[in-house]
Coordinates of C-alpha atoms and ligand atoms in Angstrom, one line a residue:
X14 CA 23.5 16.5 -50.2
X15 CA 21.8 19.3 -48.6
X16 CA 20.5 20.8 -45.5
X17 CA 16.9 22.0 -45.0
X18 CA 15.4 25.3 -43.7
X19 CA 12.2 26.0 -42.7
X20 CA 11.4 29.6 -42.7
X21 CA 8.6 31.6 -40.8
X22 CA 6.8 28.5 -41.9
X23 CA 3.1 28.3 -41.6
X24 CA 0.1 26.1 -42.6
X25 CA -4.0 27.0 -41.9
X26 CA -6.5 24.6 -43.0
X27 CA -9.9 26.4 -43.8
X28 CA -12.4 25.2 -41.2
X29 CA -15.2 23.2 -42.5
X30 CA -18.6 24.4 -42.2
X31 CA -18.5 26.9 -40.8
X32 CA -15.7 26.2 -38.2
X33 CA -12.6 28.4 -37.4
X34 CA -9.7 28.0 -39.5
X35 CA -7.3 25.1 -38.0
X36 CA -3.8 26.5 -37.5
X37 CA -1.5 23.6 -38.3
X38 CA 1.9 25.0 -38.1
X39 CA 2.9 28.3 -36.7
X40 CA 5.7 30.5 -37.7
X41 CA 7.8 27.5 -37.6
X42 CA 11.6 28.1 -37.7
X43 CA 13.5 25.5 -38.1
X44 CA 17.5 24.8 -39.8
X45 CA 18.2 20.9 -40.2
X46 CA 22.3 21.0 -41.1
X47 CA 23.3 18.5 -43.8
X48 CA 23.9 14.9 -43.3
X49 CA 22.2 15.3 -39.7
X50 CA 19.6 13.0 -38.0
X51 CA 16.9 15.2 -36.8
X52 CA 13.8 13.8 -34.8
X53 CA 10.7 15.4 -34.5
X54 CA 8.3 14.3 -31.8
X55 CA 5.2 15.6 -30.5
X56 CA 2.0 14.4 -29.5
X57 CA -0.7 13.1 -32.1
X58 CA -2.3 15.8 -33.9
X59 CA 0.4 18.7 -33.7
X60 CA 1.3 19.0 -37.1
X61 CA 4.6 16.4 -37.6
X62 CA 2.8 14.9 -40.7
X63 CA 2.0 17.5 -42.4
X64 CA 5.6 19.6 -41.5
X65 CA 6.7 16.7 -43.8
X66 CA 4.0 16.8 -46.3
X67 CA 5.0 20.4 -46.8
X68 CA 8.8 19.7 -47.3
X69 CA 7.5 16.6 -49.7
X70 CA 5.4 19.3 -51.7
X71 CA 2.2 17.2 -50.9
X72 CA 0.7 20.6 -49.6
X73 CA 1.6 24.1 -50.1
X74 CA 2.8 26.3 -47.0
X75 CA 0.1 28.9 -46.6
X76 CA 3.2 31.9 -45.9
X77 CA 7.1 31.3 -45.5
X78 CA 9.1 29.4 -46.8
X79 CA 11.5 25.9 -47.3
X80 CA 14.6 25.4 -48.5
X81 CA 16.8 22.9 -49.5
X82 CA 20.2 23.5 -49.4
X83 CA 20.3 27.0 -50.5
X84 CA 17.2 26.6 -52.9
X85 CA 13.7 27.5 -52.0
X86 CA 11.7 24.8 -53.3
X87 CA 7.8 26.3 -52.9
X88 CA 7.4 26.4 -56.5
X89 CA 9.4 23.1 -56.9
X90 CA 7.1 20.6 -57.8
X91 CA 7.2 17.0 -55.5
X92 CA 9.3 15.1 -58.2
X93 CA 12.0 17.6 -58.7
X94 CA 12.3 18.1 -54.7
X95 CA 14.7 15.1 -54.7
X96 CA 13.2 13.7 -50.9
X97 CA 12.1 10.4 -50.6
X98 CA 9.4 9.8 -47.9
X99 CA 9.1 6.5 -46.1
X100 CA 5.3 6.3 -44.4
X101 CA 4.0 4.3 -41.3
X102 CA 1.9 2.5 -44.2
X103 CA 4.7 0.8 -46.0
X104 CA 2.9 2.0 -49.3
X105 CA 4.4 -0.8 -51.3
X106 CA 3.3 -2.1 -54.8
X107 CA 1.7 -5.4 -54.0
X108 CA 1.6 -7.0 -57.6
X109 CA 5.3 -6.2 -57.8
X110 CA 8.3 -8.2 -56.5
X111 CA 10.3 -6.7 -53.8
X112 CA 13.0 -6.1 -56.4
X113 CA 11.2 -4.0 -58.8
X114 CA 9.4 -2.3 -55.7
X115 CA 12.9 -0.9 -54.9
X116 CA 13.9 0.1 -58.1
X117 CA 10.1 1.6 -59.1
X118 CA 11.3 5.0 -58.2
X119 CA 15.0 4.6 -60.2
X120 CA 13.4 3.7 -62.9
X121 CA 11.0 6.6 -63.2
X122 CA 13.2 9.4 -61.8
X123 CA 15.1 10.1 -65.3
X124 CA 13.5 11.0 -69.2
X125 CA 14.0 7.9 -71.3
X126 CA 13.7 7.8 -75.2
X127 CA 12.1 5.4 -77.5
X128 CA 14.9 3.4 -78.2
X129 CA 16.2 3.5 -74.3
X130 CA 12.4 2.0 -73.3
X131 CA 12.6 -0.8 -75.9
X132 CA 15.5 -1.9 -74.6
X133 CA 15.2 -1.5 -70.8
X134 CA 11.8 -3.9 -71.9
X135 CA 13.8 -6.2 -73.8
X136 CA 16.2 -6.7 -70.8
X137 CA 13.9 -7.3 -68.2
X138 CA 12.1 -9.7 -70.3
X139 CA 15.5 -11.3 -70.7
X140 CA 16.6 -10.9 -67.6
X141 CA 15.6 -14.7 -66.2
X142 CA 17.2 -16.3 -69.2
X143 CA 20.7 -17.7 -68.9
X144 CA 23.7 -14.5 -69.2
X145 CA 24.4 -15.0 -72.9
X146 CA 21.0 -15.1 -73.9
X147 CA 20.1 -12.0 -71.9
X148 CA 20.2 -8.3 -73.9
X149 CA 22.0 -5.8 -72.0
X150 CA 20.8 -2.4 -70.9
X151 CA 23.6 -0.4 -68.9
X152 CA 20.8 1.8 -67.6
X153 CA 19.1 -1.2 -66.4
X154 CA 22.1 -2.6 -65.3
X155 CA 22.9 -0.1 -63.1
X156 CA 19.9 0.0 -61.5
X157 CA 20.1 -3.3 -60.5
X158 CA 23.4 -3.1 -58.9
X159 CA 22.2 -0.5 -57.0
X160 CA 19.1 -2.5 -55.9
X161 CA 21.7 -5.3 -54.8
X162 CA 23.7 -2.7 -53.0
X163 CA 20.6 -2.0 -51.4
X164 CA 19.0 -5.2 -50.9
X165 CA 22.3 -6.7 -49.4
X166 CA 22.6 -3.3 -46.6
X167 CA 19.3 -4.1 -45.4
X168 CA 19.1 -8.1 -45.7
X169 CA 16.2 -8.6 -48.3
X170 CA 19.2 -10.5 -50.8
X171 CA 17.1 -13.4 -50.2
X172 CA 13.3 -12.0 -50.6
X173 CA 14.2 -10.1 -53.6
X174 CA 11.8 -12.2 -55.9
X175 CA 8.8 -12.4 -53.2
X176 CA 5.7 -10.4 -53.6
X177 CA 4.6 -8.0 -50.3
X178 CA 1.5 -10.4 -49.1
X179 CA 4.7 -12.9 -48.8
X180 CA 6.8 -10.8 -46.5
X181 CA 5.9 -10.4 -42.2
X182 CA 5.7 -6.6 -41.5
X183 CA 9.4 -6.3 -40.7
X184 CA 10.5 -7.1 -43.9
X185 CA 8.0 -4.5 -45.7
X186 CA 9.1 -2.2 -43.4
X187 CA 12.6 -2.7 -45.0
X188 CA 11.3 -2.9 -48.6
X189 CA 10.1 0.5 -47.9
X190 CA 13.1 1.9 -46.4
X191 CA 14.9 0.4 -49.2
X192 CA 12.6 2.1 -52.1
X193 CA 13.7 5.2 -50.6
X194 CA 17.5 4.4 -50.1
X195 CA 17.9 3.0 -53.4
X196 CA 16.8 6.8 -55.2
X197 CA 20.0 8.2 -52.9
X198 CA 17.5 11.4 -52.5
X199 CA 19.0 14.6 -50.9
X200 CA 16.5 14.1 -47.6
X201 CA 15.0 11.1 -46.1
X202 CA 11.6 11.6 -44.8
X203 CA 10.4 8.9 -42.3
X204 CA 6.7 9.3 -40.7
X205 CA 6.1 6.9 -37.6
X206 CA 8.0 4.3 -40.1
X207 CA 8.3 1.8 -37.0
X208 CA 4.9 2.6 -35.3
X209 CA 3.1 -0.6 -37.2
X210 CA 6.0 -3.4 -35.9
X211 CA 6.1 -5.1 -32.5
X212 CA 8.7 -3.9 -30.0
X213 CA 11.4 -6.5 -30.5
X214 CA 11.2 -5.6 -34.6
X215 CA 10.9 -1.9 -33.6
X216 CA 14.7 -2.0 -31.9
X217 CA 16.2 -3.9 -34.2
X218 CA 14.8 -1.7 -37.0
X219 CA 15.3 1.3 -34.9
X220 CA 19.0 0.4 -34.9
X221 CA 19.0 -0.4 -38.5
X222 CA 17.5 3.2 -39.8
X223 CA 20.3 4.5 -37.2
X224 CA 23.3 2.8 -38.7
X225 CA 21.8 3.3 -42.5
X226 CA 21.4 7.3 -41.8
X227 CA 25.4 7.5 -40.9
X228 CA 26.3 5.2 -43.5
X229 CA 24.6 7.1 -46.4
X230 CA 25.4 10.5 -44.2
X231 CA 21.7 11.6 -45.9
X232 CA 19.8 14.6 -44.0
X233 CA 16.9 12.7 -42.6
X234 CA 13.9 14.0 -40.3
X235 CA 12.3 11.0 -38.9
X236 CA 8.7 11.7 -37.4
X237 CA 7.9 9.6 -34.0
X238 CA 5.6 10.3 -31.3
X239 CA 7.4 7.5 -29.4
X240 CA 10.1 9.1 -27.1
X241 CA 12.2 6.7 -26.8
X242 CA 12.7 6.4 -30.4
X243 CA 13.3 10.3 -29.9
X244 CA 16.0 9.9 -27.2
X245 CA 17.6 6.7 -29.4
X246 CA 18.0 7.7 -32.9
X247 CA 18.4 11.3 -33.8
X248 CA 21.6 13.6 -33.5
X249 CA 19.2 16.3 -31.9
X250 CA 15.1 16.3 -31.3
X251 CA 12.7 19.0 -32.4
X252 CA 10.0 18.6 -30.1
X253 CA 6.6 20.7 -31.5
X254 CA 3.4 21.1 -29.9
X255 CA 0.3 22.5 -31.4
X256 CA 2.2 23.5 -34.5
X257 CA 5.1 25.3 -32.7
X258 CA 8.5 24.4 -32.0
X259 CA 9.3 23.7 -28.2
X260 CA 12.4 22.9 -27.7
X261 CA 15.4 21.8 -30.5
X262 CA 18.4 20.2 -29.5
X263 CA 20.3 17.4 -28.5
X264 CA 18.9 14.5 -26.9
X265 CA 20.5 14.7 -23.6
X266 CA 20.3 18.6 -23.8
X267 CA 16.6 18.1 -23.6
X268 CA 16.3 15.3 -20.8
X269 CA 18.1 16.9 -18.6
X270 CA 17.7 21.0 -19.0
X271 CA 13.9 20.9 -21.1
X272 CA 13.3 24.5 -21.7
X273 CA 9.4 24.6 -20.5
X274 CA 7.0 22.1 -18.6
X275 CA 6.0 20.4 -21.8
X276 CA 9.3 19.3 -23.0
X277 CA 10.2 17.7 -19.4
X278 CA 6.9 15.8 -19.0
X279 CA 7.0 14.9 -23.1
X280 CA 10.8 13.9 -22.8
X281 CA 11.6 10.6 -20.6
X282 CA 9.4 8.1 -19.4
X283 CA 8.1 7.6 -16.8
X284 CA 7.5 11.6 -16.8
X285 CA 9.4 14.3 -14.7
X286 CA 7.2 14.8 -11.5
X287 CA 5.7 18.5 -11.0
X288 CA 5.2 20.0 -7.6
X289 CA 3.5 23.3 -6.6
X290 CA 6.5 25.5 -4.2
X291 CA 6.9 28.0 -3.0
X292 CA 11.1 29.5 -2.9
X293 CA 12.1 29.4 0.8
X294 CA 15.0 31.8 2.3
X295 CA 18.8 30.0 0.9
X296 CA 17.6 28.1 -2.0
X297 CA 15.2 25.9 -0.4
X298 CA 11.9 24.9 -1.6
X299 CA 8.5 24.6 0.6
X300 CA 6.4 21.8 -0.2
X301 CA 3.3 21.7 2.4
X302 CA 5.1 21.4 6.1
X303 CA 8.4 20.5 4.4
X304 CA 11.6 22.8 3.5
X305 CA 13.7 20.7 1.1
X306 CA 17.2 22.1 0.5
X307 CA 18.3 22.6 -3.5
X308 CA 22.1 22.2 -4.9
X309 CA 24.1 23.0 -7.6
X310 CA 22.8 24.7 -10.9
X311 CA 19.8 25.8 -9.6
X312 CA 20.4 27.6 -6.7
X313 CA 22.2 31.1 -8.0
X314 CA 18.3 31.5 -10.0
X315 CA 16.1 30.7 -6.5
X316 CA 18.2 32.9 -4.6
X317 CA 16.7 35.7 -6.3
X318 CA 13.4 34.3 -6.3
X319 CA 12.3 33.8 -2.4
X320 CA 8.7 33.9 -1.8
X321 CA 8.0 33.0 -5.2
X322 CA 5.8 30.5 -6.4
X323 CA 7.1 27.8 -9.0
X324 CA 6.9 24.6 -10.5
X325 CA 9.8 22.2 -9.0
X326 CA 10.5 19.0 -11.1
X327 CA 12.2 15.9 -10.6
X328 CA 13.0 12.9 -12.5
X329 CA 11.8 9.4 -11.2
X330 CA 15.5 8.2 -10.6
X331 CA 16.3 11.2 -8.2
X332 CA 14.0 10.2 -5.7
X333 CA 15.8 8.3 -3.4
X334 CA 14.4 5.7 -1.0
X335 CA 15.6 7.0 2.7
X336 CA 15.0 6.2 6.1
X337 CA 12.5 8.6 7.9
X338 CA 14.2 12.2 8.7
X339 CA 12.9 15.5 9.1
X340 CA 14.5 16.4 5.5
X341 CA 13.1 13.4 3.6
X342 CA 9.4 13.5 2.4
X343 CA 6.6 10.7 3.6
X344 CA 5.0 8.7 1.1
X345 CA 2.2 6.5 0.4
X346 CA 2.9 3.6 -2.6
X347 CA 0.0 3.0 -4.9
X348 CA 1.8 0.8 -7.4
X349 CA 4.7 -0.9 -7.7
X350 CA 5.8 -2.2 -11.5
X351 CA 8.4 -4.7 -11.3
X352 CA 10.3 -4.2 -15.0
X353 CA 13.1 -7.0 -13.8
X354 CA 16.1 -4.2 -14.1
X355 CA 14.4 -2.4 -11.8
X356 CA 11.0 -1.2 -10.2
X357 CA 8.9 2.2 -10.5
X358 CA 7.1 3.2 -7.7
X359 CA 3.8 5.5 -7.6
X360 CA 3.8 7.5 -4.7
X361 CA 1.8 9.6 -3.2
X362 CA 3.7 12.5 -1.3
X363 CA 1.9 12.7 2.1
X364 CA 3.2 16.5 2.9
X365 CA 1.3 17.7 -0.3
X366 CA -0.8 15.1 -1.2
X367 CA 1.0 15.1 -4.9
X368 CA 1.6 11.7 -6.8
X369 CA 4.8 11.2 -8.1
X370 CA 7.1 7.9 -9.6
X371 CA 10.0 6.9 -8.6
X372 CA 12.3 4.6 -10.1
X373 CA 14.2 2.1 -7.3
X374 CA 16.4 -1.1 -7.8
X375 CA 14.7 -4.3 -8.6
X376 CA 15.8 -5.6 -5.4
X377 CA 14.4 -4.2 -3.0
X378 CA 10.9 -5.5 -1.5
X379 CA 8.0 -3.1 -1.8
X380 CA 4.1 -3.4 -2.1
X381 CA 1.1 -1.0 -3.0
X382 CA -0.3 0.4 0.5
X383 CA 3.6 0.4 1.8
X384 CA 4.9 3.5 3.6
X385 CA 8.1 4.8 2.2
X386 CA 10.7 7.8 2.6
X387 CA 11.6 9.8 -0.4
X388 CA 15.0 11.7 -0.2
X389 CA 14.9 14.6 -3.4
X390 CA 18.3 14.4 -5.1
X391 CA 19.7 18.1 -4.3
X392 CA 21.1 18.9 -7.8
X393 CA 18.2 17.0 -9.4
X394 CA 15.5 20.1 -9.4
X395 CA 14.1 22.0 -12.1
X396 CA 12.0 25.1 -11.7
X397 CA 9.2 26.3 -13.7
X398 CA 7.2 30.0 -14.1
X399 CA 4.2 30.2 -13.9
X400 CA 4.0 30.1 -17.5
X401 CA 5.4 26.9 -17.4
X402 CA 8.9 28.2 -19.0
X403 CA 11.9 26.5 -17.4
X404 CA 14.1 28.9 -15.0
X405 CA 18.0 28.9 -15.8
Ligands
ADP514 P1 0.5 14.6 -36.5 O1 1.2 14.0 -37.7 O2 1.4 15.4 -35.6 O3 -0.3 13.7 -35.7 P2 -1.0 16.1 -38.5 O4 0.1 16.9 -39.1 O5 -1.4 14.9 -39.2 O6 -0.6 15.7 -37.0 O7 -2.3 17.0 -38.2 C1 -2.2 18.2 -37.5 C2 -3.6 18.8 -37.4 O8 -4.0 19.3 -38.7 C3 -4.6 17.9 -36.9 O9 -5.4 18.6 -36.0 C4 -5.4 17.5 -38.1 O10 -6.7 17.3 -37.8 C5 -5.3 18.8 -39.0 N1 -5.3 18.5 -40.4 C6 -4.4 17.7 -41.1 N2 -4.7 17.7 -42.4 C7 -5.8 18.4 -42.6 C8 -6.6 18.8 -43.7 N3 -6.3 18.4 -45.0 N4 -7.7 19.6 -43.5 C9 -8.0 20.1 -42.3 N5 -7.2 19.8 -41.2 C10 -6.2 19.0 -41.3
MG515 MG1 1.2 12.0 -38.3

């Protein structure tokens, strides 16, 4: 097994007539360490696909470089890279059974002679016969222990002699996963492999990939621009946006300390609320008529910074429903979404005329057009430059 670097990475598609050159990926730096889970989200169009295409040697890097362990593998051609990719298209071989889809790529990975072929033929045309009629093939049989191995780790024991247009799309989905499994390649590489199954099969599944990955202990980047796939399943999240890397870390490093505005609106759903301030005197913030009072981390940084003007943001579950004060901020609810668990408001904030969401207990009765008190959890705020980079 091996770990996988990116280095000074980049990738320019010529534009087409005429058109500027489209810069996919941009100086990309990136270490994946071995047997780790890495997710990497972003929004449609901002280069995961083809980050993995690259590493997959379906396309060439236009300068830096990729390694593999400690091997650089640009002149490395795709079938010596030892990755196998699993796409949101399951890609499988419909006239073939779900047995010899998973063991398509064992069978083609190593050089066989004459005689081996003959007889890996002979066996599989034997293989339905009775034991002591069949002709035996240790290659063959150990490729199909290792599809069993396979088959029985992802539950497709029983489908094993079906054909794909007989399988519902979770059970491609595994047939896929499987094909990839059963090659034991150095690095998985998953693109939006969940994005084509309904929710309840996209947990379960989402579970499945999770539990595989630490059993096999295989370096795996899984593409997703779902975040809550992103918060669920990797060990850290590399989070890219038009072609560059944001933010890469762990999952709960990047909910709750994102390093710029992108990160904390892409990260967590509903998003972080943004508000224009501007830093009051003792680490206060001035929203409209309002002076609301900051605590903990982030007060050492506004200290320095009175008079300022920032970005504050707040997650939906430190916005507190309070009785009217002078501290608390009035509000306006536009919609209420009852989830059963609990309810998230959208409010509009009355002192700055800003809409926010808040997320409140199930039980409590509130209605669109209500008038509501928001209390700001002190030690909730983060602060953004006007560039949009976090302050720390
Ligand atoms: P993602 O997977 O993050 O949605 P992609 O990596 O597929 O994004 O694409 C990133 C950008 O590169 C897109 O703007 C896309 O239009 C462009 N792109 C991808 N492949 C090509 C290509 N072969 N020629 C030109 N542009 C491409
Ligand atoms: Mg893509």
């Amino acid at each position: 097994m091996a770990g996988v670097r990116f280095e000074d990475l980049s990738k320019t598609y010529p534009g087409r007539g005429g058109a500027d050159p489209v810069e996919v990926i941009r100086k990309l730096n990136l270490t994946i360490n071995n047997g780790e889970f890495l997710v990497l989200v972003g929004p449609s169009g901002c280069g995961k696909s083809t980050l993995l295409r690259l590493l997959a040697g379906l396309d060439n890097p236009t300068s830096g470089e990729i390694r593999i362990g400690s091997r650089p593998i640009s002149s490395v051609p795709p079938a010596r890279r030892d990755v196998a990719m699993v796409f949101q298209s399951y890609a499988l071989y419909p006239h073939l059974t779900v047995r010899d889809n998973l063991s398509f790529g064992l069978r083609r990975s190593q050089a066989k002679s004459i005689f081996q072929r003959i007889q890996d033929q002979v066996f599989l045309s034997t293989r339905a016969l009775p034991k002591s009629l069949r002709v035996r093939s240790v290659r063959e049989e150990q490729i199909e222990a290792r599809v069993n191995t396979v088959a029985r780790s992802l539950e497709l024991t029983e489908l094993l002699d079906r054909r794909p247009k007989e399988l519902s799309g979770g059970q491609k989905q595994r047939v896929a996963l499987g094909r990839a499994m059963a090659r034991n390649p150095e690095v998985f590489l998953m693109d939006e492999p969940l994005s084509n199954l309904d929710a309840k099969l996209r947990t379960t599944t989402r579970q499945r990939i999770v539990e595989l990955q630490r059993d096999l202990g295989t370096t795996t980047v899984y593409v997703t621009h779902d975040q809550v796939e992103a918060m669920t399943m990797g060990d850290r999240i590399a989070v890219l946006n038009k072609g560059r890397l944001q933010q890469l870390g762990k999952p709960m490093e990047l909910y709750r300390w994102p390093s710029n505005i992108f990160v904390a609106q892409f990260i967590g759903s509903p998003a972080m609320g943004l508000l224009p301030v501007i830093v009051g005197p003792n680490a206060t913030l001035i929203l409209g008529r309002k002076r609301i009072q900051v605590e903990g981390e982030m007060v050492e940084p506004l200290l320095q910074r009175e008079g300022q003007h920032l970005t504050a943001g707040l997650r939906p579950e430190h916005w507190h429903l309070a009785p009217a004060t002078n501290r608390n901020l009035q509000a306006e609810v536009s919609h209420c979404e009852r989830l059963g668990n609990e309810q998230i408001l959208t409010c509009r904030l009355l002192d700055d005329d800003q809409i926010i969401h808040a997320r409140t207990s199930a039980e409590i009765n509130i209605n669109a057009g209500d008038a509501i008190n928001l209390d700001p959890e002190p030690t909730g705020w983060r602060l953004f430059d006007t560039d949009g980079e976090a302050i720390r």
